PDB file of C-alpha atoms in Angstrom:
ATOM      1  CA  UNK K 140    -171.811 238.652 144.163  1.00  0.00           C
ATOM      2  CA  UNK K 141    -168.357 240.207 144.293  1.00  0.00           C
ATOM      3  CA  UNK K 142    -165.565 238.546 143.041  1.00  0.00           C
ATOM      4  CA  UNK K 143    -162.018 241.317 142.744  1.00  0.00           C
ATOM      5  CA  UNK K 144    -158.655 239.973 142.208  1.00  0.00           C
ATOM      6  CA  UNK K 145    -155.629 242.328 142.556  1.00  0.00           C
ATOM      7  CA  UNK K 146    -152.287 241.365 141.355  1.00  0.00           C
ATOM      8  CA  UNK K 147    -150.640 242.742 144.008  1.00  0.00           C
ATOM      9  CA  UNK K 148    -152.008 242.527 147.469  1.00  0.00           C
ATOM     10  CA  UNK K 149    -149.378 244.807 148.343  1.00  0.00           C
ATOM     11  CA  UNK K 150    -151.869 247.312 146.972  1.00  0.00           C
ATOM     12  CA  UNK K 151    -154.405 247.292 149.634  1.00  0.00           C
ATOM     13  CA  UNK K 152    -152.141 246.456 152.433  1.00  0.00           C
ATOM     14  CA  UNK K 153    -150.371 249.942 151.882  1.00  0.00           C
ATOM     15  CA  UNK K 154    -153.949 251.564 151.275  1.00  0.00           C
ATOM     16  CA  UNK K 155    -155.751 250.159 154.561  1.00  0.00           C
ATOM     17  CA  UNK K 156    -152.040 250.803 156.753  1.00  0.00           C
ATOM     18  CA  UNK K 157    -152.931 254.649 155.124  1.00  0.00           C
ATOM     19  CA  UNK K 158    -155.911 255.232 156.529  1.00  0.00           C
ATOM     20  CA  UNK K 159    -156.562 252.699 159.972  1.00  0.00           C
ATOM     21  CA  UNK K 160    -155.079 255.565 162.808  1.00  0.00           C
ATOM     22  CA  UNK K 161    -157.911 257.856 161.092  1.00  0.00           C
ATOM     23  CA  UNK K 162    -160.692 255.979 160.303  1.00  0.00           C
ATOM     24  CA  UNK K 163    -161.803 252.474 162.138  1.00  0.00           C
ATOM     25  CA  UNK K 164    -165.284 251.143 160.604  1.00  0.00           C
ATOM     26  CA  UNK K 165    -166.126 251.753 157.461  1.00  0.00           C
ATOM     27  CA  UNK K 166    -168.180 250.755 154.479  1.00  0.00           C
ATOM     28  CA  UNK K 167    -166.419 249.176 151.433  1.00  0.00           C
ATOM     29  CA  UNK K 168    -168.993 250.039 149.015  1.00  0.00           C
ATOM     30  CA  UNK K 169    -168.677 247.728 145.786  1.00  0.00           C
ATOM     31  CA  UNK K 170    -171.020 248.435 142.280  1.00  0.00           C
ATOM     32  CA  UNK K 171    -169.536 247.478 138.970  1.00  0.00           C
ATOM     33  CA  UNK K 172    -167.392 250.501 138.447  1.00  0.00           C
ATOM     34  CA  UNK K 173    -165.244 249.865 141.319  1.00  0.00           C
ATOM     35  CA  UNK K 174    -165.154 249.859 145.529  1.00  0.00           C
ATOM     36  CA  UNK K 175    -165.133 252.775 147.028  1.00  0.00           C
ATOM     37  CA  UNK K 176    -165.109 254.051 150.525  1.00  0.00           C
ATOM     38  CA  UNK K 177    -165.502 257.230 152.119  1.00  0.00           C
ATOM     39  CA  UNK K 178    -165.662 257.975 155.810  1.00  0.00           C
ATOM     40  CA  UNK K 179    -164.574 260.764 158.680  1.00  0.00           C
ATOM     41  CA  UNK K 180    -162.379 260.308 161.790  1.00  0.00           C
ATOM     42  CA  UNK K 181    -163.935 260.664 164.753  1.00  0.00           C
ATOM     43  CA  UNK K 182    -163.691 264.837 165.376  1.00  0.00           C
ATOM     44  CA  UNK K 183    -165.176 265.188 161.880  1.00  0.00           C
ATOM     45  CA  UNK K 184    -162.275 267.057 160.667  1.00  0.00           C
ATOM     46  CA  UNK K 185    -160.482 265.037 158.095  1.00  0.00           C
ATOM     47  CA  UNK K 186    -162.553 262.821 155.693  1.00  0.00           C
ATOM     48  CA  UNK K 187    -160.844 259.997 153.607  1.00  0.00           C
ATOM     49  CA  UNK K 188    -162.030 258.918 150.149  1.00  0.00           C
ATOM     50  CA  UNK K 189    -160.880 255.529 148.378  1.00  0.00           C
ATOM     51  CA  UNK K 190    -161.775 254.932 144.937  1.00  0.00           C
ATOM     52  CA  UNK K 191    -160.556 251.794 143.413  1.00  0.00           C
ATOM     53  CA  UNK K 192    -161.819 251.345 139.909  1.00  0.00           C
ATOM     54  CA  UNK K 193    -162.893 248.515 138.676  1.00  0.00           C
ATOM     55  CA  UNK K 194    -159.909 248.255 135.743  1.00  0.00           C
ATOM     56  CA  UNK K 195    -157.276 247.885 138.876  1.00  0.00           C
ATOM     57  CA  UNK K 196    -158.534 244.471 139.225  1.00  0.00           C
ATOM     58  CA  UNK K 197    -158.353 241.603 136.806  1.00  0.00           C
ATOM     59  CA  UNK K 198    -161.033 240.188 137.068  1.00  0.00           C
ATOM     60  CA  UNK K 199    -163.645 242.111 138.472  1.00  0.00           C
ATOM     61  CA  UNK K 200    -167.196 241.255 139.046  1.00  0.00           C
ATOM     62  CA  UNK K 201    -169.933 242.401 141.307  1.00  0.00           C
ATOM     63  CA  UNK K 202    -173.481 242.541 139.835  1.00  0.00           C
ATOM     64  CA  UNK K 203    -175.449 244.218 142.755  1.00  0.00           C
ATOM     65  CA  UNK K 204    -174.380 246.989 144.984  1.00  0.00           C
ATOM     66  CA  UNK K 205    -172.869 245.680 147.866  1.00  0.00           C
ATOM     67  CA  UNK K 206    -171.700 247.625 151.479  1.00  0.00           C
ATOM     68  CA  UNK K 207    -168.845 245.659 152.873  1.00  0.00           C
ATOM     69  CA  UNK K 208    -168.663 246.944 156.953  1.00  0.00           C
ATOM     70  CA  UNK K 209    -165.033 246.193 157.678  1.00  0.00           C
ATOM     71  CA  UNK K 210    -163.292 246.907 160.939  1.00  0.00           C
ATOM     72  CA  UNK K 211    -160.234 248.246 159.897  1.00  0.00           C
ATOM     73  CA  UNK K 212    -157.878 246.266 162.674  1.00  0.00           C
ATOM     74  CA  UNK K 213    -159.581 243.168 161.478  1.00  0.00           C
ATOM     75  CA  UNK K 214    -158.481 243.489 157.669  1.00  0.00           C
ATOM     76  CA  UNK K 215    -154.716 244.780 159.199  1.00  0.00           C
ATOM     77  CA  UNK K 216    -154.778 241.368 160.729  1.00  0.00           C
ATOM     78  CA  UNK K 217    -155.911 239.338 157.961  1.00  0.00           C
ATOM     79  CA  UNK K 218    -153.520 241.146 155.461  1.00  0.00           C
ATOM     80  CA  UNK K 219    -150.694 241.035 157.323  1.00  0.00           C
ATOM     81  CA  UNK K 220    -151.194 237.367 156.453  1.00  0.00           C
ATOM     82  CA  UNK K 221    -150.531 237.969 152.427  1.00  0.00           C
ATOM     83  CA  UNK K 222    -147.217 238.716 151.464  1.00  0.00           C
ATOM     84  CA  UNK K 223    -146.942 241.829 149.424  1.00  0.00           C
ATOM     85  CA  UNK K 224    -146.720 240.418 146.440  1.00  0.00           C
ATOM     86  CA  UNK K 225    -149.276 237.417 146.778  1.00  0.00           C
ATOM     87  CA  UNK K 226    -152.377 237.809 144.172  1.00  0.00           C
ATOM     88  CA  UNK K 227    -155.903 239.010 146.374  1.00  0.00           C
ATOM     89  CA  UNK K 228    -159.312 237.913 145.289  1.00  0.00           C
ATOM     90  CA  UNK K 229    -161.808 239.693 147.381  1.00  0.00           C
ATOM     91  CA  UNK K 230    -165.150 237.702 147.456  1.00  0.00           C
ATOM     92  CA  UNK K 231    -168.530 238.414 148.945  1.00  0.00           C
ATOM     93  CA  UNK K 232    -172.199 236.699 148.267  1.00  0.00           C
ATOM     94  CA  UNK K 233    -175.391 239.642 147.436  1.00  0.00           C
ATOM     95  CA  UNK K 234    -176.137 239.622 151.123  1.00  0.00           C
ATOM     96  CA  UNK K 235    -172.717 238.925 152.975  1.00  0.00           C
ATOM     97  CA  UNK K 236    -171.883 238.111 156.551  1.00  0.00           C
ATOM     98  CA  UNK K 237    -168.532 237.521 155.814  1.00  0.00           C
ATOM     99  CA  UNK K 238    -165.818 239.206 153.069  1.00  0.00           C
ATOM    100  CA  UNK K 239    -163.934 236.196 151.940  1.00  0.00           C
ATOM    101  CA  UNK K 240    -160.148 237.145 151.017  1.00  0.00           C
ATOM    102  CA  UNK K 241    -157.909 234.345 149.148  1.00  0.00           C
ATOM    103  CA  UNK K 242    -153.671 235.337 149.075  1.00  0.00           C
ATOM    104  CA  UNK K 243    -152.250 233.326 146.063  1.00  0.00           C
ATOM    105  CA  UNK K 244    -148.600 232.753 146.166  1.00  0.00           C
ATOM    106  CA  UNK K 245    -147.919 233.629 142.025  1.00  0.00           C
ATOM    107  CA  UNK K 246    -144.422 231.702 142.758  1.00  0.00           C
ATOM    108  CA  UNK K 247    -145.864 228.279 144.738  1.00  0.00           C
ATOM    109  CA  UNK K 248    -149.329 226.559 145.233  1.00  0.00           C
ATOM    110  CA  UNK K 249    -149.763 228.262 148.389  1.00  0.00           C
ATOM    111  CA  UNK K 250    -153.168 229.220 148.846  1.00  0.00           C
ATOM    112  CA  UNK K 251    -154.067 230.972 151.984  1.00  0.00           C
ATOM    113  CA  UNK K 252    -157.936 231.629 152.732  1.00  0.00           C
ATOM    114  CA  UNK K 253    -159.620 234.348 155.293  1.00  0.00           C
ATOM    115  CA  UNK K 254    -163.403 235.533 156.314  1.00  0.00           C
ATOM    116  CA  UNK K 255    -163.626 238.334 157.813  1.00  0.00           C
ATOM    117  CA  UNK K 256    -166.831 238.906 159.872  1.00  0.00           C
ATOM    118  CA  UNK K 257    -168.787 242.212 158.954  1.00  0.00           C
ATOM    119  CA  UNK K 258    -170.342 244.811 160.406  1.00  0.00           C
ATOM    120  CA  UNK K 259    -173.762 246.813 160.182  1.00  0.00           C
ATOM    121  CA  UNK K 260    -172.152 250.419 160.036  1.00  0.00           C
ATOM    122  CA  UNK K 261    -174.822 253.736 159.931  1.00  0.00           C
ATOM    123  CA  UNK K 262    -172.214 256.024 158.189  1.00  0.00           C
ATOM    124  CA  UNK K 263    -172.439 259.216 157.947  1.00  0.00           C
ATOM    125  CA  UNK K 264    -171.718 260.354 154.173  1.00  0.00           C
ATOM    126  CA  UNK K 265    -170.637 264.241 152.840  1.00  0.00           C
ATOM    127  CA  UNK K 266    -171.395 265.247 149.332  1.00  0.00           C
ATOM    128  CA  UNK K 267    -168.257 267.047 148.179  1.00  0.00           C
ATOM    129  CA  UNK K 268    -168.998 268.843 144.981  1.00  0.00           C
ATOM    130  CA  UNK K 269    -166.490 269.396 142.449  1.00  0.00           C
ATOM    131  CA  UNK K 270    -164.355 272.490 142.964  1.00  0.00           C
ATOM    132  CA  UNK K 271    -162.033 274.518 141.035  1.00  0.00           C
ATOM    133  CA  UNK K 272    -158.893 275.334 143.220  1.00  0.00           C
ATOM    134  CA  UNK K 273    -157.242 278.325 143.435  1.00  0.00           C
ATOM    135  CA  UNK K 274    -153.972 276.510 143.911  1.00  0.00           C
ATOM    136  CA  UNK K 275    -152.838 273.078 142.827  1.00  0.00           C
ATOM    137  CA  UNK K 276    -149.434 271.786 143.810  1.00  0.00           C
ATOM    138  CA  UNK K 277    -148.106 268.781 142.762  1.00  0.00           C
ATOM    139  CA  UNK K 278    -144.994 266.992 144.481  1.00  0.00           C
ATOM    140  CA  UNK K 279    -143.016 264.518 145.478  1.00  0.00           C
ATOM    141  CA  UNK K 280    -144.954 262.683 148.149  1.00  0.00           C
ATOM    142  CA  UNK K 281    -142.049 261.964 150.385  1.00  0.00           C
ATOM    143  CA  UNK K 282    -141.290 265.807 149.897  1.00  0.00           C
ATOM    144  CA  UNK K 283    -144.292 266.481 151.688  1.00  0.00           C
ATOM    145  CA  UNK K 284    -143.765 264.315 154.083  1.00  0.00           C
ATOM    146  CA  UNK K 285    -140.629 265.575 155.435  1.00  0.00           C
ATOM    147  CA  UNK K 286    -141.782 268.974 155.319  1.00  0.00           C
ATOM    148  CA  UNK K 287    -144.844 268.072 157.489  1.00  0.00           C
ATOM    149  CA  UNK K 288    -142.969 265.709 159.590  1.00  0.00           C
ATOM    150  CA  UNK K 289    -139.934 268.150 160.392  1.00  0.00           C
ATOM    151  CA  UNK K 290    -142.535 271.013 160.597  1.00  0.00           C
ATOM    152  CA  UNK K 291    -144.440 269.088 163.181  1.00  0.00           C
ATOM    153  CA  UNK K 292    -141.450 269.571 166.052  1.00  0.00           C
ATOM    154  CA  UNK K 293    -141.794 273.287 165.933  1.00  0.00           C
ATOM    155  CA  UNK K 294    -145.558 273.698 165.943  1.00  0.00           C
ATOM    156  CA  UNK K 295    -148.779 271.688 166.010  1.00  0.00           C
ATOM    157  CA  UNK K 296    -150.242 273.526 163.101  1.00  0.00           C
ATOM    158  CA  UNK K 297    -148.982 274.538 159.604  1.00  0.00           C
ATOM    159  CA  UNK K 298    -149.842 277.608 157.546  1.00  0.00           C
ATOM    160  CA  UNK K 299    -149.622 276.575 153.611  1.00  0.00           C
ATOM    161  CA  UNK K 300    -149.302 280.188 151.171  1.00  0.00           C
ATOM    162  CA  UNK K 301    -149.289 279.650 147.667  1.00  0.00           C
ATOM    163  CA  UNK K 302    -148.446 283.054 145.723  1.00  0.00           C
ATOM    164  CA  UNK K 303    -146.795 282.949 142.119  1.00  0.00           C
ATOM    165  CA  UNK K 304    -143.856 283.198 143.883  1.00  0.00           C
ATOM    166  CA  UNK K 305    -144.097 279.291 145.003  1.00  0.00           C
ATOM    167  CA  UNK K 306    -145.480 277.658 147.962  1.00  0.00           C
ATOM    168  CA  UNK K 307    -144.792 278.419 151.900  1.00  0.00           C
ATOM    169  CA  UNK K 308    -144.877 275.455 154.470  1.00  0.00           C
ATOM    170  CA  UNK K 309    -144.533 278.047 158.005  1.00  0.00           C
ATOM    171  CA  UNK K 310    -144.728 277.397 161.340  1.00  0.00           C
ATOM    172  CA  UNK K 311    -144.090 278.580 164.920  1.00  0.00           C
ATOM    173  CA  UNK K 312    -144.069 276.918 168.143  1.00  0.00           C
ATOM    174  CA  UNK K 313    -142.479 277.540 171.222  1.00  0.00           C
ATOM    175  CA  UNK K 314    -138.948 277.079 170.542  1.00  0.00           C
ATOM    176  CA  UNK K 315    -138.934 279.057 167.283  1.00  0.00           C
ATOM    177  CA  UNK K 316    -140.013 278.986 163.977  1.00  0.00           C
ATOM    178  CA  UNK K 317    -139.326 277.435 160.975  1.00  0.00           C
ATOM    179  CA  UNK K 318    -140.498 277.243 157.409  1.00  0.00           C
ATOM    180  CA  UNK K 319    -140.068 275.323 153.579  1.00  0.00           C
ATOM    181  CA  UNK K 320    -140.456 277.364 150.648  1.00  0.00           C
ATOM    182  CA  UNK K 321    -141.055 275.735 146.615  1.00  0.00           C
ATOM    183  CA  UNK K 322    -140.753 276.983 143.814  1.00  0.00           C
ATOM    184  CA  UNK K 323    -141.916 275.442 140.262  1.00  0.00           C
ATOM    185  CA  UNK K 324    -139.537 273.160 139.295  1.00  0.00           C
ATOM    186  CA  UNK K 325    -138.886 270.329 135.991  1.00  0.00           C
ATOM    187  CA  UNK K 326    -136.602 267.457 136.237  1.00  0.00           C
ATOM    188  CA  UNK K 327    -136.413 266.209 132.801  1.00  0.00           C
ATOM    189  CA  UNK K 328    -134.945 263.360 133.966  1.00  0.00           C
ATOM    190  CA  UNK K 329    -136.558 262.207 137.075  1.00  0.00           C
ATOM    191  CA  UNK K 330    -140.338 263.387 136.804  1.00  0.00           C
ATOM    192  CA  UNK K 331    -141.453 262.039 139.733  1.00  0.00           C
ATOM    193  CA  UNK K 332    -139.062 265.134 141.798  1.00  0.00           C
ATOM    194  CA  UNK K 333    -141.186 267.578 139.504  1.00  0.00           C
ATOM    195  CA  UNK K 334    -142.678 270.665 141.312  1.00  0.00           C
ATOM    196  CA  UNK K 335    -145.722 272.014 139.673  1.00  0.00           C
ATOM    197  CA  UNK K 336    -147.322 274.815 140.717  1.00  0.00           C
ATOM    198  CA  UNK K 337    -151.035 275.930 139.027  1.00  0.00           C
ATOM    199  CA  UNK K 338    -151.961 279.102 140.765  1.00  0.00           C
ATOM    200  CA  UNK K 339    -155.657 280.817 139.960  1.00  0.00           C
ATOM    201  CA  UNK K 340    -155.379 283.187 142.900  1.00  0.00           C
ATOM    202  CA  UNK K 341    -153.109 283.217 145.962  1.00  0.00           C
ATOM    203  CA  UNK K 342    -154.317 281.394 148.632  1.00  0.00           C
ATOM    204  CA  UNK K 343    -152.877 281.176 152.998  1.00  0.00           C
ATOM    205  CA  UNK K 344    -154.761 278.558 155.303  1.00  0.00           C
ATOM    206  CA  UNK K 345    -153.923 276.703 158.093  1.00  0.00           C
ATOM    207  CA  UNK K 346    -154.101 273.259 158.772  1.00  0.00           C
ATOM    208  CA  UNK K 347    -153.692 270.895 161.742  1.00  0.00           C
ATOM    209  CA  UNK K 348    -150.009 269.261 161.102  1.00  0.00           C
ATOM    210  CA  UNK K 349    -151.228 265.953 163.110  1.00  0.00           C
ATOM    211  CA  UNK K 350    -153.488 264.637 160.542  1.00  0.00           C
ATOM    212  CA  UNK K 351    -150.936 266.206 157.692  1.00  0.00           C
ATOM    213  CA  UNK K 352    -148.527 263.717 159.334  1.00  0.00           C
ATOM    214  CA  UNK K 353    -151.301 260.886 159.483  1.00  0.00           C
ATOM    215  CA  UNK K 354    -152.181 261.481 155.688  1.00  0.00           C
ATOM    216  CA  UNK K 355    -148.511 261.254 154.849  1.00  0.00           C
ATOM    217  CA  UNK K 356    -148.368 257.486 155.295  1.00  0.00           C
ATOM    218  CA  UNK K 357    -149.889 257.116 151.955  1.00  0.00           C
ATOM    219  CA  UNK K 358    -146.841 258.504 150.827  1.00  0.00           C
ATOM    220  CA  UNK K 359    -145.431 254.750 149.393  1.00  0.00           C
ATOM    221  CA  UNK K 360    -148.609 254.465 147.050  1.00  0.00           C
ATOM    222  CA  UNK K 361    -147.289 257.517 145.017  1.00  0.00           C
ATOM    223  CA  UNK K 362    -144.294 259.215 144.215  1.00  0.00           C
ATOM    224  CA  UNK K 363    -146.198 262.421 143.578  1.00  0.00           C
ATOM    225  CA  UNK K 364    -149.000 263.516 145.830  1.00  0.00           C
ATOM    226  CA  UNK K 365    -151.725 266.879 144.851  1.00  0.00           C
ATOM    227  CA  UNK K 366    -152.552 269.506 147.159  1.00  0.00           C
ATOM    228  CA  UNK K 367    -155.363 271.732 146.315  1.00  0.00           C
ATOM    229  CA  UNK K 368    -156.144 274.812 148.475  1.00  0.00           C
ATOM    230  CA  UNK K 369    -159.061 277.345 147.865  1.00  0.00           C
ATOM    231  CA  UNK K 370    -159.652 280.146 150.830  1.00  0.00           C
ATOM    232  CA  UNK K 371    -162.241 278.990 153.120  1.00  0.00           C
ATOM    233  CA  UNK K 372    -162.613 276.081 152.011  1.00  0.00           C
ATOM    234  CA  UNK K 373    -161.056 272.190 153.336  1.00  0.00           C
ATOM    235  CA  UNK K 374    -157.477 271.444 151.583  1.00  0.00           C
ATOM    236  CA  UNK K 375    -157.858 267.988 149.473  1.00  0.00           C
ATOM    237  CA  UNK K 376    -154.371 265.700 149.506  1.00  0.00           C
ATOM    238  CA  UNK K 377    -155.032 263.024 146.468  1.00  0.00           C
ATOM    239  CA  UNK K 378    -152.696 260.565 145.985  1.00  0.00           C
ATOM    240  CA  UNK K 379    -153.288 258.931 142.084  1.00  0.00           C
ATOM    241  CA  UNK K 380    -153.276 255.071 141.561  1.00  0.00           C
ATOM    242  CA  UNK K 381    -153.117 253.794 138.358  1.00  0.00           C
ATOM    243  CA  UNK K 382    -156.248 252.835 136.539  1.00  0.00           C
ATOM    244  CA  UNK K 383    -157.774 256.562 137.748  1.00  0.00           C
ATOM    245  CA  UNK K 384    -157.965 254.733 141.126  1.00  0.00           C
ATOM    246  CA  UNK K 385    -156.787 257.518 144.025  1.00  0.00           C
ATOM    247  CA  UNK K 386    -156.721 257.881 147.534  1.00  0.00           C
ATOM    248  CA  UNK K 387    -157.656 261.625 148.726  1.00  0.00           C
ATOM    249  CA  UNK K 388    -157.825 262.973 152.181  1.00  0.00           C
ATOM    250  CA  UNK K 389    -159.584 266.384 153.391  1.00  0.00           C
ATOM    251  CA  UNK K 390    -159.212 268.400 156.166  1.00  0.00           C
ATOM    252  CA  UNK K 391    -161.012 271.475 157.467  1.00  0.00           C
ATOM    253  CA  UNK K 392    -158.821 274.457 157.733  1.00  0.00           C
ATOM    254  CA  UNK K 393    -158.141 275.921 161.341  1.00  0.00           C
ATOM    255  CA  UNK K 394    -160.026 278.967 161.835  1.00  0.00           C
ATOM    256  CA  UNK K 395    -159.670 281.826 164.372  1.00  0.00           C
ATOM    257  CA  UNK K 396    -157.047 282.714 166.643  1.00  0.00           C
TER     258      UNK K 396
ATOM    259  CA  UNK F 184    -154.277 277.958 169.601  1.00  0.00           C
ATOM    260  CA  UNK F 185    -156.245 277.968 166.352  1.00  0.00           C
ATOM    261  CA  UNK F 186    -159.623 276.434 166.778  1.00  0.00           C
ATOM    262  CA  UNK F 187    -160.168 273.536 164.662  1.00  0.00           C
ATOM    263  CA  UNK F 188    -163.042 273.572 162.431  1.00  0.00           C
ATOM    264  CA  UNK F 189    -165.355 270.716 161.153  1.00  0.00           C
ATOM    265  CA  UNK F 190    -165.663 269.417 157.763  1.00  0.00           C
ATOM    266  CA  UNK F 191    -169.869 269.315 157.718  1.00  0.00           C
ATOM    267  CA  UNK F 192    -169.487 273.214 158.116  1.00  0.00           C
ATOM    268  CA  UNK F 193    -168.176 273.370 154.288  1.00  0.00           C
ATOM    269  CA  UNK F 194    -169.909 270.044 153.400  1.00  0.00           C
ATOM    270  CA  UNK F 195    -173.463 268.443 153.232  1.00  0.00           C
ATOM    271  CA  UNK F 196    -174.692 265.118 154.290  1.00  0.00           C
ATOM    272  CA  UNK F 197    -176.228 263.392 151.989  1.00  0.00           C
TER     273      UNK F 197
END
């Protein structure tokens, strides 16, 4: 059985908000070091991978491997029900029907209790093997966001050139164009505003500035948020958890004119 | 525009 209590529901709330416009059914798959989940939108484009380790809960238990098949709008609906900072115990028996959730009030006896029904989901699931980038950038996640949101009313699609000069954000559209340059950059005092820049080779692609946008809402699990670009290859957007727990989206370059 | 490409084109199902 599975038995996972977070401190926080708060946690998954912001987690499942992050990823419902992209994804809709999808496998929680539990084993003892963790759940993870891993599934495509719909145009098999952009690809979302949740790991939460087993050390972000206390406790954690689960003694078989277990596929929880979770409709997304169902668990918005049931968490919506937990205030943010209620303790969540996710339960499920070997062979589940049901995901049983329990929100814990840590300040009264309130103890709220939810099943959600599941589903039998035939997902489709990519091996990604390990790469070494050409470019890493690390920054502040609401950085990004601005860039990609503000980027967004000039052009559908964003070109991203990292050269040891820094890294471009450039677009054009029809009423002009626009673009967001960075440079390396150490605040001492404030970390999380920390630019870093690890550049093997320069790298230009394009990517589609709709899901960029969509990705972006993960933006209030992290201050900092990784991109890593190789030519030819899809751009990976990790935001880190604590415990080594992360939430990482991929996209497929645009190709072509 | 661009045309969009698709992840299983850099990435294997397994």
């Amino acid at each position: 059985m599975l038995e996972a209590r977070l401190e926080q529901a708060n946690l998954l709330k912001k987690v499942v908000d992050a990823i419902k416009d992209l994804v809709q059914d999808c496998n929680f798959d539990c084993n003892d070091s963790g759940i993870a989940l891993q599934a495509m939108d719909n145009s098999h484009v952009a690809l979302v991978s949740m790991m939460l380790k087993s050390e972000s809960f206390s406790p954690f238990r689960c003694d078989r491997n277990i596929a929880l098949g979770i409709n997304l709008t169902s668990l918005t609906k049931v968490l919506r029900c937990a205030a943010n900072e209620d303790i969540l115990t996710l339960k499920a028996e070997d062979a589940p029907d049901v995901v049983n959730l329990v929100f814990e009030s840590a300040e009264s006896d309130r103890l709220s209790e939810y099943d959600i029904k599941l589903m039998d989901i035939d997902q489709e699931h990519l091996g990604i093997p390990e790469t070494e980038y050409a470019a890493t950038i690390s920054m502040p996640s609401a950085e990004f966001q601005k860039i990609c949101r503000d980027l967004m009313a000039l052009s559908e699609s964003v070109s991203i050139e990292c050269t040891k000069e820094g890294v471009k954000f450039a677009c054009s559209g029809d009423i002009g164009s626009g673009s967001v340059t960075l440079r390396s950059h150490t605040n001492v005092e404030k970390p999380q505003l920390n630019v870093e820049i690890d550049l093997s080779e320069p790298v230009a692609l394009t990517f589609s500035l709709k899901y960029l946008v969509n990705f972006c809402k993960a933006s209030g699990l992290s201050e900092q948020v990784r991109l890593c670009l190789s030519n030819e290859v899809p751009l990976l957007v990790e935001y880190a958890l604590s415990n080594n727990s992360y939430l990482r989206f991929y996209l497929a370059p645009k190709i072509g004119d | 525009t661009p045309f969009q490409n698709n992840l299983g084109e850099y990435y294997t199902l397994v």
